[in-house]
Amino acid sequence: MQCAHKILNIAYQNLRGCNATDMALKSLGVQNVIYRLNHDSEKYMSMENEEENRKYTEITNEYLGTVAGGHRTFILQPYVKWGKDKKRNTSPELQMAEAVALINTLPNWCVVGAKYAPLLTLQRKHLLGTGALDDLKTELSQCENPSALFISTNLLKFVQIRTLEKIFDLPVYDRYSIVIHIFREHAKTTEAKLQVALAEIPYIRKKMLETCVTRSGAINMTEQMKLILDSKEKKLKGELKKLRQHRLSIRSKRKKYGFPTVAVVGYTNAGKTSLIKALTDDSSLQPRDKLFATLDTTAHQGILPNKLKILYMDTIGFIQDVPETLIEPFIVTLEDAITADLVIHIYDVSHPDMKAQYQHVQETIKSMVDDRPVIDVANKCDLVRSDCIPKNAIGVSATNLIGIDLLRLKVQEVLLPATGLLSIRVRVKAGSVASSWLYKMTTVTNAEPDPDNAQYLVLQVLATPVDIQKFKKFLKQ
């Protein structure tokens, strides 16, 4: 994933005469940007041929499996015991807990059994040795009607899936396929559905190619299957290109009106939406205690203590142990976040696997944020001892509103230099066109009567150097 360039330059209209239309444009700008970002992009999804859809659905059912009706799932958590592939910042128990959470996120799915599998490698055809296979058969037979086997590793080879399905007579899922199904369940907008559909193509193609390799090593993939997959991917990429252009248009609007933006990123279910709700007092936001509850980047207006209006950007969450190809299609909407002026990285400080989750997000966003400032926020601080909160983080409880005011002040402190905003004092006549210009086109943080002349006001104003030059030019007109 490549980083989008940071957008910081602010373009302004020539406000000669300071008429009512111009003033209204600035006042309504933030609402227009929010509405267009959160709603307009739903039109970017093309109608496809019904027969092509039917054939593609058959292919996805074969290579991704189906989730309709749910499954009674047995989880196998493999892990490498030692060597370079051993995970050292987490544990099999914590990996298993996340695997259980993934299954419980799917409607009508439940966990009926679980087993750990210590291995030297994840590359064997049967994955497990003969003895381990026999043990797994025994445990499955003792479970109450298991209907699926979830092997909690990022990406199984297709030969491994087919071999294990024959051995256990159960459908087999890996993490990639389970996360795709969760995405499908949670994708409500056409924009999200588009990106989910594109995310599943690499998985299906990889499995399809593995299936079609002959003993001599040649690929014997039917022309019809290849055409269906290529055609689907081409159409999706075309729609994604339109979506990217649409998003660029919205960012241009945001740039035009000069709204500072704060991206909220983090591990899935870390509390991103809850934090934005606390920061904005937006009662319409309804956080859900589910993995990948948010698949779209959405904008929400907030006001800092100095009265500056800003946009908080909610984003898709990250997760460990899945291929990058799963997240890459979402880069179009993630660009709205990674071009923000400031990034808030929120993590669940009470989570047992907090260290691994934190490191995963840091590594993921490292190439995205360039040199932009990042504020670490330790959520659910009320559930841990105070000495468990890192010194470089702000402890908050998004649901209990602990630390939210402190975070707003920190955002204000970091955001002003990041956006090039200056705090200046301006003396203008009360009720004058000049004072109206400042109220509409900049952020007035304080207003006091001039002690030497009550007809004048002394305004404390937040403005960019461009704003200041515009105002000087306006006064000369």
Short mmCIF file of C-alpha atoms in Angstrom, two decimals:
data_model
loop_
_atom_site.label_atom_id
_atom_site.label_comp_id
_atom_site.label_asym_id
_atom_site.label_seq_id
_atom_site.Cartn_x
_atom_site.Cartn_y
_atom_site.Cartn_z
CA MET A 1 0.00 0.00 0.00
CA GLN A 2 1.43 3.29 -1.01
CA CYS A 3 0.99 6.48 0.89
CA ALA A 4 -1.09 9.30 -0.59
CA HIS A 5 0.50 12.75 -0.51
CA LYS A 6 -0.50 15.05 2.31
CA ILE A 7 -3.02 17.77 1.37
CA LEU A 8 -2.49 20.92 3.39
CA ASN A 9 -2.82 23.87 0.98
CA ILE A 10 -6.06 25.78 1.50
CA ALA A 11 -7.77 27.56 -1.43
CA TYR A 12 -10.14 30.44 -0.81
CA GLN A 13 -12.64 32.34 -2.93
CA ASN A 14 -12.37 36.02 -3.70
CA LEU A 15 -14.99 37.44 -1.35
CA ARG A 16 -15.28 40.90 -2.88
CA GLY A 17 -18.31 42.59 -1.40
CA CYS A 18 -18.68 39.78 1.18
CA ASN A 19 -22.20 39.00 -0.08
CA ALA A 20 -24.68 36.69 1.64
CA THR A 21 -24.17 33.84 -0.84
CA ASP A 22 -20.43 33.72 -0.18
CA MET A 23 -21.00 33.78 3.57
CA ALA A 24 -23.53 30.97 3.42
CA LEU A 25 -21.13 28.91 1.31
CA LYS A 26 -18.50 28.96 4.03
CA SER A 27 -21.04 28.27 6.80
CA LEU A 28 -22.60 25.30 5.00
CA GLY A 29 -19.34 23.97 3.60
CA VAL A 30 -18.64 21.49 6.36
CA GLN A 31 -22.15 20.01 6.15
CA ASN A 32 -21.86 19.70 2.36
CA VAL A 33 -18.49 17.97 2.60
CA ILE A 34 -19.77 15.56 5.26
CA TYR A 35 -22.92 14.75 3.30
CA ARG A 36 -21.06 14.14 0.05
CA LEU A 37 -18.40 12.02 1.73
CA ASN A 38 -20.90 9.88 3.62
CA HIS A 39 -23.62 9.53 0.97
CA ASP A 40 -22.80 10.53 -2.62
CA SER A 41 -20.34 7.74 -3.30
CA GLU A 42 -23.12 5.15 -2.99
CA LYS A 43 -23.89 5.67 -6.69
CA TYR A 44 -20.57 4.15 -7.74
CA MET A 45 -21.57 0.57 -8.48
CA SER A 46 -22.35 -0.69 -11.98
CA MET A 47 -25.17 -3.01 -12.96
CA GLU A 48 -23.81 -6.36 -14.12
CA ASN A 49 -25.14 -9.04 -16.41
CA GLU A 50 -27.41 -11.40 -14.47
CA GLU A 51 -25.86 -14.52 -16.00
CA GLU A 52 -22.34 -13.29 -15.20
CA ASN A 53 -23.41 -12.67 -11.60
CA ARG A 54 -24.85 -16.16 -11.30
CA LYS A 55 -21.68 -17.80 -12.60
CA TYR A 56 -19.48 -15.62 -10.41
CA THR A 57 -21.59 -16.50 -7.36
CA GLU A 58 -21.04 -20.20 -8.12
CA ILE A 59 -17.29 -19.61 -8.23
CA THR A 60 -17.25 -17.66 -4.93
CA ASN A 61 -19.33 -20.34 -3.22
CA GLU A 62 -16.81 -22.95 -4.32
CA TYR A 63 -13.68 -21.08 -3.30
CA LEU A 64 -14.92 -18.94 -0.40
CA GLY A 65 -17.59 -21.24 0.98
CA THR A 66 -21.04 -20.13 2.07
CA VAL A 67 -22.20 -18.64 5.37
CA ALA A 68 -25.98 -18.65 4.93
CA GLY A 69 -27.68 -20.43 7.81
CA GLY A 70 -24.56 -20.33 9.95
CA HIS A 71 -22.15 -23.02 11.12
CA ARG A 72 -21.33 -24.92 14.28
CA THR A 73 -17.61 -24.31 14.08
CA PHE A 74 -14.61 -26.18 15.43
CA ILE A 75 -11.52 -23.94 15.63
CA LEU A 76 -8.01 -25.23 15.08
CA GLN A 77 -5.35 -22.71 16.12
CA PRO A 78 -2.01 -23.68 14.57
CA TYR A 79 1.19 -22.00 15.69
CA VAL A 80 4.87 -22.38 14.91
CA LYS A 81 6.75 -23.61 17.98
CA TRP A 82 10.13 -22.09 17.17
CA GLY A 83 12.24 -20.59 14.42
CA LYS A 84 11.92 -17.44 12.31
CA ASP A 85 8.17 -17.89 11.74
CA LYS A 86 7.32 -18.08 15.44
CA LYS A 87 5.17 -15.14 16.60
CA ARG A 88 6.91 -13.51 19.56
CA ASN A 89 4.63 -10.59 20.45
CA THR A 90 1.52 -12.70 21.09
CA SER A 91 0.59 -16.21 22.24
CA PRO A 92 -1.51 -19.11 20.90
CA GLU A 93 -4.09 -18.42 23.62
CA LEU A 94 -4.52 -14.81 22.50
CA GLN A 95 -4.66 -15.88 18.86
CA MET A 96 -7.36 -18.38 19.76
CA ALA A 97 -9.38 -15.70 21.56
CA GLU A 98 -9.35 -13.57 18.41
CA ALA A 99 -10.34 -16.58 16.29
CA VAL A 100 -13.35 -17.15 18.57
CA ALA A 101 -14.28 -13.45 18.26
CA LEU A 102 -14.13 -13.70 14.46
CA ILE A 103 -16.53 -16.65 14.40
CA ASN A 104 -18.90 -15.01 16.87
CA THR A 105 -19.04 -11.93 14.64
CA LEU A 106 -20.82 -13.90 11.89
CA PRO A 107 -24.61 -14.22 12.31
CA ASN A 108 -25.76 -17.70 13.37
CA TRP A 109 -22.21 -19.00 13.71
CA CYS A 110 -20.99 -20.45 17.00
CA VAL A 111 -17.96 -22.25 18.38
CA VAL A 112 -18.51 -25.85 19.48
CA GLY A 113 -14.91 -26.85 20.05
CA ALA A 114 -11.31 -25.69 19.87
CA LYS A 115 -7.83 -27.18 19.72
CA TYR A 116 -4.24 -25.89 19.53
CA ALA A 117 -1.80 -27.32 16.97
CA PRO A 118 1.94 -26.72 17.63
CA LEU A 119 3.81 -27.11 14.34
CA LEU A 120 7.26 -26.71 12.81
CA THR A 121 5.79 -25.32 9.58
CA LEU A 122 2.41 -24.36 8.13
CA GLN A 123 3.31 -25.60 4.64
CA ARG A 124 2.61 -29.36 4.87
CA LYS A 125 -0.05 -30.74 2.53
CA HIS A 126 -2.08 -32.12 5.43
CA LEU A 127 -0.96 -29.24 7.68
CA LEU A 128 -0.87 -31.71 10.59
CA GLY A 129 1.03 -34.92 11.19
CA THR A 130 -0.71 -38.31 11.22
CA GLY A 131 -1.03 -38.41 15.01
CA ALA A 132 -2.38 -34.85 15.22
CA LEU A 133 -4.91 -35.64 12.47
CA ASP A 134 -6.13 -38.65 14.43
CA ASP A 135 -6.42 -36.55 17.61
CA LEU A 136 -8.40 -33.91 15.74
CA LYS A 137 -10.74 -36.58 14.33
CA THR A 138 -11.36 -37.83 17.87
CA GLU A 139 -12.10 -34.36 19.23
CA LEU A 140 -14.43 -33.58 16.33
CA SER A 141 -16.33 -36.81 16.93
CA GLN A 142 -16.85 -35.80 20.56
CA CYS A 143 -18.30 -32.39 19.60
CA GLU A 144 -22.01 -31.89 19.15
CA ASN A 145 -22.64 -31.84 15.39
CA PRO A 146 -19.80 -29.62 14.11
CA SER A 147 -20.54 -28.37 10.60
CA ALA A 148 -17.34 -26.42 9.74
CA LEU A 149 -13.64 -26.34 10.55
CA PHE A 150 -11.94 -22.95 10.94
CA ILE A 151 -8.15 -23.12 10.76
CA SER A 152 -7.02 -19.79 12.19
CA THR A 153 -4.10 -18.97 9.94
CA ASN A 154 -4.05 -16.22 7.36
CA LEU A 155 -4.07 -18.16 4.11
CA LEU A 156 -4.19 -21.91 3.55
CA LYS A 157 -3.16 -23.46 0.27
CA PHE A 158 -6.08 -24.79 -1.71
CA VAL A 159 -4.60 -28.30 -1.66
CA GLN A 160 -4.54 -28.10 2.16
CA ILE A 161 -8.20 -27.05 2.25
CA ARG A 162 -9.33 -29.80 -0.15
CA THR A 163 -7.25 -32.47 1.60
CA LEU A 164 -8.61 -31.57 5.05
CA GLU A 165 -12.17 -31.34 3.73
CA LYS A 166 -11.85 -34.92 2.40
CA ILE A 167 -10.36 -36.18 5.67
CA PHE A 168 -12.97 -34.58 7.96
CA ASP A 169 -15.92 -34.31 5.57
CA LEU A 170 -16.43 -30.68 6.65
CA PRO A 171 -16.01 -27.33 4.87
CA VAL A 172 -12.68 -25.70 5.84
CA TYR A 173 -12.15 -21.95 6.24
CA ASP A 174 -9.00 -19.89 6.80
CA ARG A 175 -8.79 -16.36 8.24
CA TYR A 176 -8.89 -14.66 4.85
CA SER A 177 -12.17 -16.33 3.90
CA ILE A 178 -13.75 -15.71 7.33
CA VAL A 179 -12.81 -12.01 7.27
CA ILE A 180 -14.19 -11.70 3.73
CA HIS A 181 -17.51 -13.15 4.92
CA ILE A 182 -17.56 -10.68 7.83
CA PHE A 183 -16.89 -7.87 5.36
CA ARG A 184 -19.78 -9.10 3.22
CA GLU A 185 -22.12 -9.10 6.22
CA HIS A 186 -21.13 -5.60 7.35
CA ALA A 187 -20.91 -3.92 3.93
CA LYS A 188 -24.06 -1.81 3.71
CA THR A 189 -23.13 0.94 1.24
CA THR A 190 -22.44 0.19 -2.41
CA GLU A 191 -19.00 1.70 -1.86
CA ALA A 192 -18.16 -0.86 0.83
CA LYS A 193 -19.63 -3.71 -1.23
CA LEU A 194 -17.49 -2.66 -4.18
CA GLN A 195 -14.29 -2.77 -2.14
CA VAL A 196 -15.20 -6.08 -0.47
CA ALA A 197 -15.90 -7.63 -3.88
CA LEU A 198 -12.49 -6.50 -5.10
CA ALA A 199 -10.80 -7.80 -1.94
CA GLU A 200 -12.06 -11.34 -2.53
CA ILE A 201 -10.79 -11.61 -6.14
CA PRO A 202 -7.08 -12.27 -5.29
CA TYR A 203 -8.13 -15.04 -2.89
CA ILE A 204 -10.40 -16.71 -5.45
CA ARG A 205 -7.81 -16.39 -8.24
CA LYS A 206 -5.05 -17.85 -6.07
CA LYS A 207 -7.21 -20.82 -5.06
CA MET A 208 -8.42 -21.29 -8.65
CA LEU A 209 -4.87 -21.30 -10.03
CA GLU A 210 -3.75 -23.79 -7.37
CA THR A 211 -6.65 -26.06 -8.34
CA CYS A 212 -5.80 -25.94 -12.04
CA VAL A 213 -2.10 -26.81 -11.80
CA THR A 214 -1.44 -30.20 -13.39
CA ARG A 215 1.13 -32.74 -12.26
CA SER A 216 3.55 -31.42 -14.88
CA GLY A 217 3.22 -27.91 -13.40
CA ALA A 218 1.16 -26.46 -16.26
CA ILE A 219 -1.88 -24.33 -15.48
CA ASN A 220 -5.06 -25.84 -16.89
CA MET A 221 -7.54 -23.11 -16.01
CA THR A 222 -10.69 -23.11 -18.16
CA GLU A 223 -11.03 -20.10 -20.42
CA GLN A 224 -14.57 -19.44 -19.21
CA MET A 225 -13.56 -19.28 -15.54
CA LYS A 226 -10.63 -17.02 -16.37
CA LEU A 227 -12.83 -14.69 -18.42
CA ILE A 228 -15.45 -14.46 -15.69
CA LEU A 229 -12.86 -13.61 -13.06
CA ASP A 230 -10.94 -11.15 -15.26
CA SER A 231 -14.14 -9.45 -16.40
CA LYS A 232 -15.37 -9.07 -12.84
CA GLU A 233 -12.06 -7.64 -11.67
CA LYS A 234 -11.86 -5.21 -14.61
CA LYS A 235 -15.35 -3.86 -13.89
CA LEU A 236 -14.64 -3.53 -10.18
CA LYS A 237 -11.39 -1.70 -10.82
CA GLY A 238 -13.20 0.63 -13.19
CA GLU A 239 -15.77 1.43 -10.52
CA LEU A 240 -12.98 1.85 -7.98
CA LYS A 241 -11.31 4.37 -10.28
CA LYS A 242 -14.57 6.36 -10.42
CA LEU A 243 -14.78 6.16 -6.65
CA ARG A 244 -11.22 7.47 -6.30
CA GLN A 245 -12.07 10.42 -8.57
CA HIS A 246 -15.18 11.09 -6.49
CA ARG A 247 -13.16 11.01 -3.29
CA LEU A 248 -10.59 13.37 -4.77
CA SER A 249 -13.41 15.78 -5.61
CA ILE A 250 -14.62 15.68 -2.02
CA ARG A 251 -11.11 16.26 -0.70
CA SER A 252 -10.83 19.25 -3.01
CA LYS A 253 -14.01 20.66 -1.46
CA ARG A 254 -12.56 20.07 1.99
CA LYS A 255 -9.35 21.76 0.90
CA LYS A 256 -11.31 24.67 -0.57
CA TYR A 257 -13.20 25.34 2.64
CA GLY A 258 -10.10 24.77 4.77
CA PHE A 259 -11.46 22.27 7.30
CA PRO A 260 -8.70 20.59 9.33
CA THR A 261 -9.13 16.81 9.45
CA VAL A 262 -8.26 14.25 12.12
CA ALA A 263 -8.14 10.58 11.15
CA VAL A 264 -8.98 8.03 13.84
CA VAL A 265 -7.28 4.69 13.13
CA GLY A 266 -6.81 1.54 15.13
CA TYR A 267 -7.25 -2.20 15.47
CA THR A 268 -10.71 -3.52 14.75
CA ASN A 269 -13.08 -3.01 17.70
CA ALA A 270 -10.61 -0.72 19.53
CA GLY A 271 -13.29 1.94 19.98
CA LYS A 272 -12.81 4.30 17.01
CA THR A 273 -16.51 5.07 16.52
CA SER A 274 -17.07 5.39 20.27
CA LEU A 275 -14.22 7.88 20.51
CA ILE A 276 -15.57 10.00 17.65
CA LYS A 277 -19.01 9.97 19.26
CA ALA A 278 -17.46 11.23 22.51
CA LEU A 279 -15.43 13.92 20.73
CA THR A 280 -18.32 15.20 18.61
CA ASP A 281 -21.34 14.59 20.90
CA ASP A 282 -23.00 13.04 17.84
CA SER A 283 -25.89 10.97 19.20
CA SER A 284 -26.57 9.48 15.76
CA LEU A 285 -23.37 7.42 15.96
CA GLN A 286 -24.11 3.91 17.23
CA PRO A 287 -20.91 2.00 18.02
CA ARG A 288 -21.18 -1.80 17.83
CA ASP A 289 -19.18 -4.32 19.81
CA LYS A 290 -18.21 -6.29 16.70
CA LEU A 291 -15.11 -6.84 14.62
CA PHE A 292 -15.08 -4.73 11.44
CA ALA A 293 -18.30 -2.90 12.32
CA THR A 294 -17.03 0.07 10.24
CA LEU A 295 -16.04 -0.52 6.60
CA ASP A 296 -16.48 3.01 5.24
CA THR A 297 -14.46 6.14 5.98
CA THR A 298 -17.03 8.65 7.26
CA ALA A 299 -16.68 12.27 8.37
CA HIS A 300 -18.08 13.80 11.57
CA GLN A 301 -17.91 17.44 12.61
CA GLY A 302 -16.32 18.39 15.90
CA ILE A 303 -15.53 21.68 17.61
CA LEU A 304 -12.32 22.27 19.56
CA PRO A 305 -12.16 24.35 22.77
CA ASN A 306 -10.97 27.33 20.67
CA LYS A 307 -14.18 27.01 18.55
CA LEU A 308 -12.33 25.69 15.50
CA LYS A 309 -14.51 23.35 13.43
CA ILE A 310 -12.75 20.15 12.36
CA LEU A 311 -13.64 16.83 10.74
CA TYR A 312 -13.01 13.51 12.48
CA MET A 313 -12.63 10.63 10.00
CA ASP A 314 -13.79 7.16 11.07
CA THR A 315 -11.96 4.32 9.30
CA ILE A 316 -11.93 0.57 8.73
CA GLY A 317 -10.09 -1.32 11.47
CA PHE A 318 -6.93 -3.37 11.00
CA ILE A 319 -6.32 -6.99 12.02
CA GLN A 320 -3.28 -9.25 12.29
CA ASP A 321 -2.51 -12.35 10.29
CA VAL A 322 -4.30 -11.54 7.03
CA PRO A 323 -2.64 -10.82 3.65
CA GLU A 324 -2.27 -7.19 2.57
CA THR A 325 -4.45 -7.94 -0.47
CA LEU A 326 -7.42 -8.03 1.88
CA ILE A 327 -7.03 -4.36 2.85
CA GLU A 328 -5.59 -2.94 -0.40
CA PRO A 329 -8.99 -2.26 -2.08
CA PHE A 330 -9.94 -0.11 0.91
CA ILE A 331 -7.01 2.24 0.27
CA VAL A 332 -9.40 4.47 -1.71
CA THR A 333 -11.42 5.27 1.39
CA LEU A 334 -8.38 5.06 3.65
CA GLU A 335 -6.84 7.87 1.61
CA ASP A 336 -9.40 10.20 3.20
CA ALA A 337 -7.81 9.33 6.50
CA ILE A 338 -4.15 9.11 5.52
CA THR A 339 -4.26 12.58 3.96
CA ALA A 340 -5.57 14.05 7.22
CA ASP A 341 -3.70 16.77 9.08
CA LEU A 342 -3.47 14.70 12.25
CA VAL A 343 -3.83 11.00 13.07
CA ILE A 344 -5.23 9.58 16.30
CA HIS A 345 -4.19 5.97 16.92
CA ILE A 346 -6.62 4.48 19.41
CA TYR A 347 -5.99 1.10 21.02
CA ASP A 348 -7.69 -0.96 23.73
CA VAL A 349 -5.22 -0.71 26.60
CA SER A 350 -7.18 -3.34 28.56
CA HIS A 351 -6.96 -5.98 25.81
CA PRO A 352 -4.72 -8.97 26.67
CA ASP A 353 -3.17 -8.82 23.19
CA MET A 354 -2.73 -5.04 23.28
CA LYS A 355 1.00 -5.09 22.51
CA ALA A 356 0.64 -7.11 19.31
CA GLN A 357 -2.40 -5.10 18.18
CA TYR A 358 -0.62 -1.80 18.80
CA GLN A 359 2.52 -2.89 16.93
CA HIS A 360 0.48 -4.19 13.99
CA VAL A 361 -1.33 -0.87 13.50
CA GLN A 362 1.89 1.13 13.92
CA GLU A 363 3.61 -0.95 11.25
CA THR A 364 0.60 -0.68 8.92
CA ILE A 365 0.25 3.11 9.09
CA LYS A 366 3.98 3.87 9.19
CA SER A 367 4.26 4.28 5.42
CA MET A 368 0.93 6.12 5.24
CA VAL A 369 1.37 9.01 7.66
CA ASP A 370 4.78 10.29 6.51
CA ASP A 371 5.82 12.99 8.98
CA ARG A 372 2.32 13.92 10.11
CA PRO A 373 1.73 14.03 13.86
CA VAL A 374 0.19 10.98 15.55
CA ILE A 375 -1.52 11.03 18.96
CA ASP A 376 -1.67 7.70 20.81
CA VAL A 377 -4.90 7.19 22.73
CA ALA A 378 -5.18 4.37 25.27
CA ASN A 379 -8.90 3.55 25.37
CA LYS A 380 -10.66 1.82 28.29
CA CYS A 381 -8.17 3.31 30.73
CA ASP A 382 -10.75 2.85 33.51
CA LEU A 383 -10.27 -0.93 33.26
CA VAL A 384 -6.53 -0.94 34.04
CA ARG A 385 -4.17 0.49 36.64
CA SER A 386 -2.84 3.96 35.89
CA ASP A 387 0.73 2.66 35.61
CA CYS A 388 -0.37 0.44 32.70
CA ILE A 389 -0.98 3.47 30.50
CA PRO A 390 2.14 4.43 28.50
CA LYS A 391 3.52 7.88 29.25
CA ASN A 392 3.33 8.92 25.60
CA ALA A 393 -0.40 8.13 25.37
CA ILE A 394 -3.55 9.91 26.55
CA GLY A 395 -5.72 7.62 28.65
CA VAL A 396 -9.43 7.83 27.87
CA SER A 397 -12.65 5.93 28.30
CA ALA A 398 -14.70 6.68 25.20
CA THR A 399 -17.89 5.28 26.75
CA ASN A 400 -17.50 6.97 30.15
CA LEU A 401 -16.06 10.21 28.67
CA ILE A 402 -12.92 10.04 30.81
CA GLY A 403 -10.05 12.07 29.35
CA ILE A 404 -12.06 13.39 26.39
CA ASP A 405 -11.59 17.08 27.28
CA LEU A 406 -7.85 16.50 27.70
CA LEU A 407 -7.75 14.83 24.29
CA ARG A 408 -9.58 17.76 22.66
CA LEU A 409 -6.96 20.12 24.10
CA LYS A 410 -4.16 17.89 22.82
CA VAL A 411 -5.74 17.78 19.34
CA GLN A 412 -5.98 21.56 19.41
CA GLU A 413 -2.36 21.93 20.50
CA VAL A 414 -1.01 19.62 17.79
CA LEU A 415 -3.38 20.60 14.99
CA LEU A 416 -2.66 24.34 14.86
CA PRO A 417 1.00 24.11 13.84
CA ALA A 418 0.22 21.11 11.59
CA THR A 419 -2.28 23.14 9.56
CA GLY A 420 -0.33 26.39 9.56
CA LEU A 421 -3.06 28.26 11.45
CA LEU A 422 -1.97 31.45 13.23
CA SER A 423 -3.60 33.11 16.22
CA ILE A 424 -3.84 36.88 15.63
CA ARG A 425 -5.65 39.85 17.19
CA VAL A 426 -7.68 42.13 14.92
CA ARG A 427 -9.41 45.42 15.80
CA VAL A 428 -12.61 45.98 13.80
CA LYS A 429 -15.73 48.09 14.13
CA ALA A 430 -18.59 46.23 15.84
CA GLY A 431 -21.21 45.08 13.32
CA SER A 432 -19.04 46.06 10.36
CA VAL A 433 -18.63 44.10 7.13
CA ALA A 434 -15.03 43.44 8.18
CA SER A 435 -16.12 41.76 11.43
CA SER A 436 -18.68 39.68 9.47
CA TRP A 437 -15.93 38.60 7.07
CA LEU A 438 -13.78 37.39 9.96
CA TYR A 439 -16.63 35.52 11.66
CA LYS A 440 -17.58 33.77 8.45
CA MET A 441 -14.21 33.10 6.87
CA THR A 442 -11.99 32.41 9.89
CA THR A 443 -12.39 31.07 13.41
CA VAL A 444 -12.98 33.77 16.02
CA THR A 445 -11.92 32.35 19.37
CA ASN A 446 -12.57 35.44 21.49
CA ALA A 447 -14.17 38.89 21.15
CA GLU A 448 -13.78 41.81 23.59
CA PRO A 449 -14.81 45.47 23.40
CA ASP A 450 -11.94 47.84 22.73
CA PRO A 451 -11.30 49.53 26.13
CA ASP A 452 -10.46 52.80 24.35
CA ASN A 453 -13.50 52.84 22.03
CA ALA A 454 -16.66 50.84 22.69
CA GLN A 455 -17.63 51.00 19.00
CA TYR A 456 -14.77 48.65 18.18
CA LEU A 457 -14.06 45.00 18.97
CA VAL A 458 -10.76 43.22 19.48
CA LEU A 459 -11.11 39.75 17.94
CA GLN A 460 -8.78 36.82 18.57
CA VAL A 461 -8.75 34.96 15.26
CA LEU A 462 -7.38 31.67 13.94
CA ALA A 463 -6.33 32.11 10.32
CA THR A 464 -3.80 30.91 7.77
CA PRO A 465 -1.30 33.31 6.18
CA VAL A 466 -3.49 33.12 3.05
CA ASP A 467 -6.52 34.19 5.14
CA ILE A 468 -4.58 37.15 6.47
CA GLN A 469 -3.58 38.29 2.99
CA LYS A 470 -7.17 37.86 1.77
CA PHE A 471 -8.42 39.98 4.66
CA LYS A 472 -5.88 42.73 3.99
CA LYS A 473 -6.90 42.76 0.34
CA PHE A 474 -10.56 42.86 1.32
CA LEU A 475 -10.02 45.90 3.56
CA LYS A 476 -8.46 47.82 0.65
CA GLN A 477 -11.49 47.30 -1.57
#
